[in-house]
Coordinates of N, CA and C and ligand atoms in Angstrom, one line a residue:
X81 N 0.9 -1.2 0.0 CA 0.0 0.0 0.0 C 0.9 1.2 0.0
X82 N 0.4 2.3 -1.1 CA 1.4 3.2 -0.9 C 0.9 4.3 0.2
X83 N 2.2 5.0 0.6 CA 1.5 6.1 1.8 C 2.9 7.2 1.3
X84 N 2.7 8.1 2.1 CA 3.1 9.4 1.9 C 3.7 9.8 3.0
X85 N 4.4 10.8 4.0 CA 4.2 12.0 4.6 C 3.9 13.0 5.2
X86 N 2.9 13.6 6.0 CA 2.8 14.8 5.6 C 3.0 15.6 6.8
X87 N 3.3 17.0 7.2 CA 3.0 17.4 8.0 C 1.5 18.3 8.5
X88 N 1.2 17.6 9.7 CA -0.5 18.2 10.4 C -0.3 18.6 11.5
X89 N -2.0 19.6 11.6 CA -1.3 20.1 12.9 C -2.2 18.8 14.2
X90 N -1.5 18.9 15.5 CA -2.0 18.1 16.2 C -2.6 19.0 17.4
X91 N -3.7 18.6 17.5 CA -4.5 19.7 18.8 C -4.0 18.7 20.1
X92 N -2.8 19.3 21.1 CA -2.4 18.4 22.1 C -3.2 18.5 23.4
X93 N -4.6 19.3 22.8 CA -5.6 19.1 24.8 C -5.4 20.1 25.4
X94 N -3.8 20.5 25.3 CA -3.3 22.1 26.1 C -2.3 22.6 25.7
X95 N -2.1 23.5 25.7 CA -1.0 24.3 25.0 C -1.0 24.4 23.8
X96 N -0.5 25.3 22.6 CA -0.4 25.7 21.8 C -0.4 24.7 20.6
X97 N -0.2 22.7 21.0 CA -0.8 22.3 19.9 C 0.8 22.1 19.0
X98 N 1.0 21.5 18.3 CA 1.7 21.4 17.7 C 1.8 20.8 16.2
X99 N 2.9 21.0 15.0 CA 2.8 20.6 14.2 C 3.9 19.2 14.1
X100 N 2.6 17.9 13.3 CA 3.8 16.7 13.5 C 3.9 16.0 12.0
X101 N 5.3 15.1 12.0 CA 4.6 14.4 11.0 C 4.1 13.3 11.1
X102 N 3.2 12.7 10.7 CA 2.1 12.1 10.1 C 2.4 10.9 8.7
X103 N 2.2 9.5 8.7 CA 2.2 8.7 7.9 C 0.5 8.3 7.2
X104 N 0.4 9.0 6.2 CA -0.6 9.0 4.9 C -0.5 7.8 4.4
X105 N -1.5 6.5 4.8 CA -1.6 5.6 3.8 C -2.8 6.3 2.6
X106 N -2.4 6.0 1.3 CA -3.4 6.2 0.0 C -3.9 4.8 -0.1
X107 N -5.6 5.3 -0.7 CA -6.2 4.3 -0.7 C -6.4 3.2 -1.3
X108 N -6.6 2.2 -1.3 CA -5.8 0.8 -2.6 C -7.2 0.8 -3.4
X109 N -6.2 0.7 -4.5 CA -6.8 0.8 -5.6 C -7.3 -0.6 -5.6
X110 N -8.2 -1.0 -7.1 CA -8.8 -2.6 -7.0 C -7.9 -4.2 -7.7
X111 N -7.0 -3.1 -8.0 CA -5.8 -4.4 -8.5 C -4.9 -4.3 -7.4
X112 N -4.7 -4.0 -6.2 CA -3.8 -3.7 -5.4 C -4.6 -4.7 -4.2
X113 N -5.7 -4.6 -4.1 CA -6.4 -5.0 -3.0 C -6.4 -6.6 -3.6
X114 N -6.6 -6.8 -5.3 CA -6.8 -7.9 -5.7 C -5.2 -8.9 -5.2
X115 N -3.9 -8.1 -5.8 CA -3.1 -8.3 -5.4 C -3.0 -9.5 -4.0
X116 N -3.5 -8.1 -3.0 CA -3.0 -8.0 -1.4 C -3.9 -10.2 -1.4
X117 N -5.2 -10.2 -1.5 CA -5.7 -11.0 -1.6 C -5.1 -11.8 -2.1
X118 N -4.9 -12.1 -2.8 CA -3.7 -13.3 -3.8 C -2.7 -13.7 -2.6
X119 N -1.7 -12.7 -2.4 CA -0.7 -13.0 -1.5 C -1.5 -13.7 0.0
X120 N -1.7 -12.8 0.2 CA -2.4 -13.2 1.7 C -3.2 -14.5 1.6
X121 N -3.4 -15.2 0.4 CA -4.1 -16.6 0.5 C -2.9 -17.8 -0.1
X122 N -2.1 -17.1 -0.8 CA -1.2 -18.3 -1.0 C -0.1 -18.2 0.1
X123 N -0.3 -17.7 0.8 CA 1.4 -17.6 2.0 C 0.2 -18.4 3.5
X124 N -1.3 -18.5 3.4 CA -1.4 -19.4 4.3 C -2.2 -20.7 3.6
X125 N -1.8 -21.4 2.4 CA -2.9 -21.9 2.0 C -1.7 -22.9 1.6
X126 N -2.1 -24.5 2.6 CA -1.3 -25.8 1.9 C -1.2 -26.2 0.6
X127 N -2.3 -26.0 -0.2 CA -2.3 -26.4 -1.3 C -0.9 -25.2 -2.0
X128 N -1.0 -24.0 -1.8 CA -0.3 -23.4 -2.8 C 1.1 -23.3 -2.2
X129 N 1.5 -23.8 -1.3 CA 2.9 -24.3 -0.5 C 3.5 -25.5 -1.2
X130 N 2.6 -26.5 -1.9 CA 3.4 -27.9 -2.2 C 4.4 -27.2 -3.2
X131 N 5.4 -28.2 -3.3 CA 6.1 -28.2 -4.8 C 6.5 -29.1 -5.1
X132 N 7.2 -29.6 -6.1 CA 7.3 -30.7 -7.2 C 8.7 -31.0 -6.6
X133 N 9.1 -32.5 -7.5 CA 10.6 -32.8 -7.2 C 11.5 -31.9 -7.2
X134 N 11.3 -30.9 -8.0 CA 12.0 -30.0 -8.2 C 12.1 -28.3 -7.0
X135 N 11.3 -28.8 -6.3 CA 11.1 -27.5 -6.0 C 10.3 -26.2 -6.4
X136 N 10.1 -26.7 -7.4 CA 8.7 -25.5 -8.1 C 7.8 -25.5 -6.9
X137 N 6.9 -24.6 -7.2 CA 5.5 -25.0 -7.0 C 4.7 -25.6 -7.9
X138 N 3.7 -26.1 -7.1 CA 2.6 -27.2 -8.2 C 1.8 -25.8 -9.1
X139 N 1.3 -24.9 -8.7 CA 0.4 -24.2 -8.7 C -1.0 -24.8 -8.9
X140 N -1.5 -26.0 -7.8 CA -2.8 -26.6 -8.4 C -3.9 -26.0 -7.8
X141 N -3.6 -24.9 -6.9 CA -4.8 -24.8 -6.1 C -5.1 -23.5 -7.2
X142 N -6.7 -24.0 -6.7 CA -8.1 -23.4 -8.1 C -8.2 -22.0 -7.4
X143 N -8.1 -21.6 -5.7 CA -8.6 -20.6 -5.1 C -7.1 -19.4 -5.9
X144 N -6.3 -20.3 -5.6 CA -4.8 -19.1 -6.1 C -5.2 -18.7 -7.7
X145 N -5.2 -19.9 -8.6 CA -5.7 -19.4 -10.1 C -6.6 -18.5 -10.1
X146 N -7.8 -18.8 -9.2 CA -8.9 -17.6 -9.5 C -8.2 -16.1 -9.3
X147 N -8.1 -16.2 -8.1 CA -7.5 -15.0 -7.3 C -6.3 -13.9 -8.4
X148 N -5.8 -14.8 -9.1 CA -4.7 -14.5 -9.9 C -5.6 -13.9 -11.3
X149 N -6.1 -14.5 -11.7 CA -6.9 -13.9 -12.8 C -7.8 -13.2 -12.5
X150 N -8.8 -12.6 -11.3 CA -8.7 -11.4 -11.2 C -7.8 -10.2 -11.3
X151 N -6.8 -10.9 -10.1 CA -5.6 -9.6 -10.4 C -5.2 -9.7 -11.8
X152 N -4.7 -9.8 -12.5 CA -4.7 -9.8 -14.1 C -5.5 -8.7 -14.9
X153 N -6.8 -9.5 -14.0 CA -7.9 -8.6 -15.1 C -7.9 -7.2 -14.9
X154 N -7.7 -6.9 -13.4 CA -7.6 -5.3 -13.2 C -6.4 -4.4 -13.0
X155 N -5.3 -5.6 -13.4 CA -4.0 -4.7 -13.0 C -4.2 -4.0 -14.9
X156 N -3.2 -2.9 -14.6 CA -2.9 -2.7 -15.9 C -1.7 -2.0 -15.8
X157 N -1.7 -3.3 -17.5 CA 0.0 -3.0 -17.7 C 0.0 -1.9 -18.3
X158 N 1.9 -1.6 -18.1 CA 2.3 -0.6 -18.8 C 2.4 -0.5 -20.6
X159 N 2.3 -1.7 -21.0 CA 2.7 -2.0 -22.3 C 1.5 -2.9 -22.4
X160 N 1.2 -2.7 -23.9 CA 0.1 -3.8 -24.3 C 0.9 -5.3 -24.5
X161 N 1.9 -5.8 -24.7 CA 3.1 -6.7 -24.8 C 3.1 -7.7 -23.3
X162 N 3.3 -6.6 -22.4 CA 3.6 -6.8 -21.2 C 1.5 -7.6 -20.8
X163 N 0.7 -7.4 -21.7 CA -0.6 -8.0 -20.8 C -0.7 -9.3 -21.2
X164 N 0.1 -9.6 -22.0 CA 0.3 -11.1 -22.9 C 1.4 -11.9 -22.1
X165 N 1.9 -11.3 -21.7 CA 3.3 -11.6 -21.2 C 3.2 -12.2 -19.3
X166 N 3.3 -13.8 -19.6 CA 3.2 -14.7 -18.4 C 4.2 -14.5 -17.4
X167 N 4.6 -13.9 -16.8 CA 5.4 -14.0 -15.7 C 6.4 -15.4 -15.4
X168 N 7.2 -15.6 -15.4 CA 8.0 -17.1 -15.4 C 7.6 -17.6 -13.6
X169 N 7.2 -18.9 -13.7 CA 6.5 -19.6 -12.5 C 5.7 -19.2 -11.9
X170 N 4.4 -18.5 -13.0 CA 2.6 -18.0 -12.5 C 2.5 -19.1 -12.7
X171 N 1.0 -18.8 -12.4 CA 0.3 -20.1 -12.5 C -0.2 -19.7 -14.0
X172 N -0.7 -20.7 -14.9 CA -1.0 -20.5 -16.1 C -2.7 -20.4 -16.1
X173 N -3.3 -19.9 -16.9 CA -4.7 -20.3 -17.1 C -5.6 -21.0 -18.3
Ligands
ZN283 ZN1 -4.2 -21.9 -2.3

């Protein structure tokens, strides 16, 4: 999540109050939140933990695929190239 900065004033109850700084989270957008969801389900979800002889991951779990193809659908790329373009060890669809 991105955040910011800023300086505000703080009313301290008594006395003159002062000015502080202050950490601005900005508000998540819907590919960010889609994101955050993705992560937050494959770092506690057995299925998307296994991996292969090799050490890959399997990518079999259906909840992580869905989750991922949302985020897909609302991130947007920089490049029309880049929306074609699989990321090496996604999961595929
Ligand atoms: Zn999963």
């Amino acid at each position: 999540m991105a955040s910011h900065i800023e300086r505000r004033w703080l009313d301290t109850g008594s006395g003159p109050g002062a000015m502080v700084d202050v950490i601005v989270y900005d508000a998540e957008s819907p590919d960010q939140a889609a994101y955050r969801r993705l992560i937050a389900h494959s770092s506690a979800c057995q299925t998307c933990r296994q991996l292969d002889e090799n050490g890959w991951a399997t990518s079999t779990c259906e909840t992580a695929q869905r989750l991922y193809r949302v985020w897909r659908r609302l991130w947007r790329p920089l490049t029309a190239a880049a929306a074609t373009a699989s990321p090496e060890g996604s999961p595929t669809t």
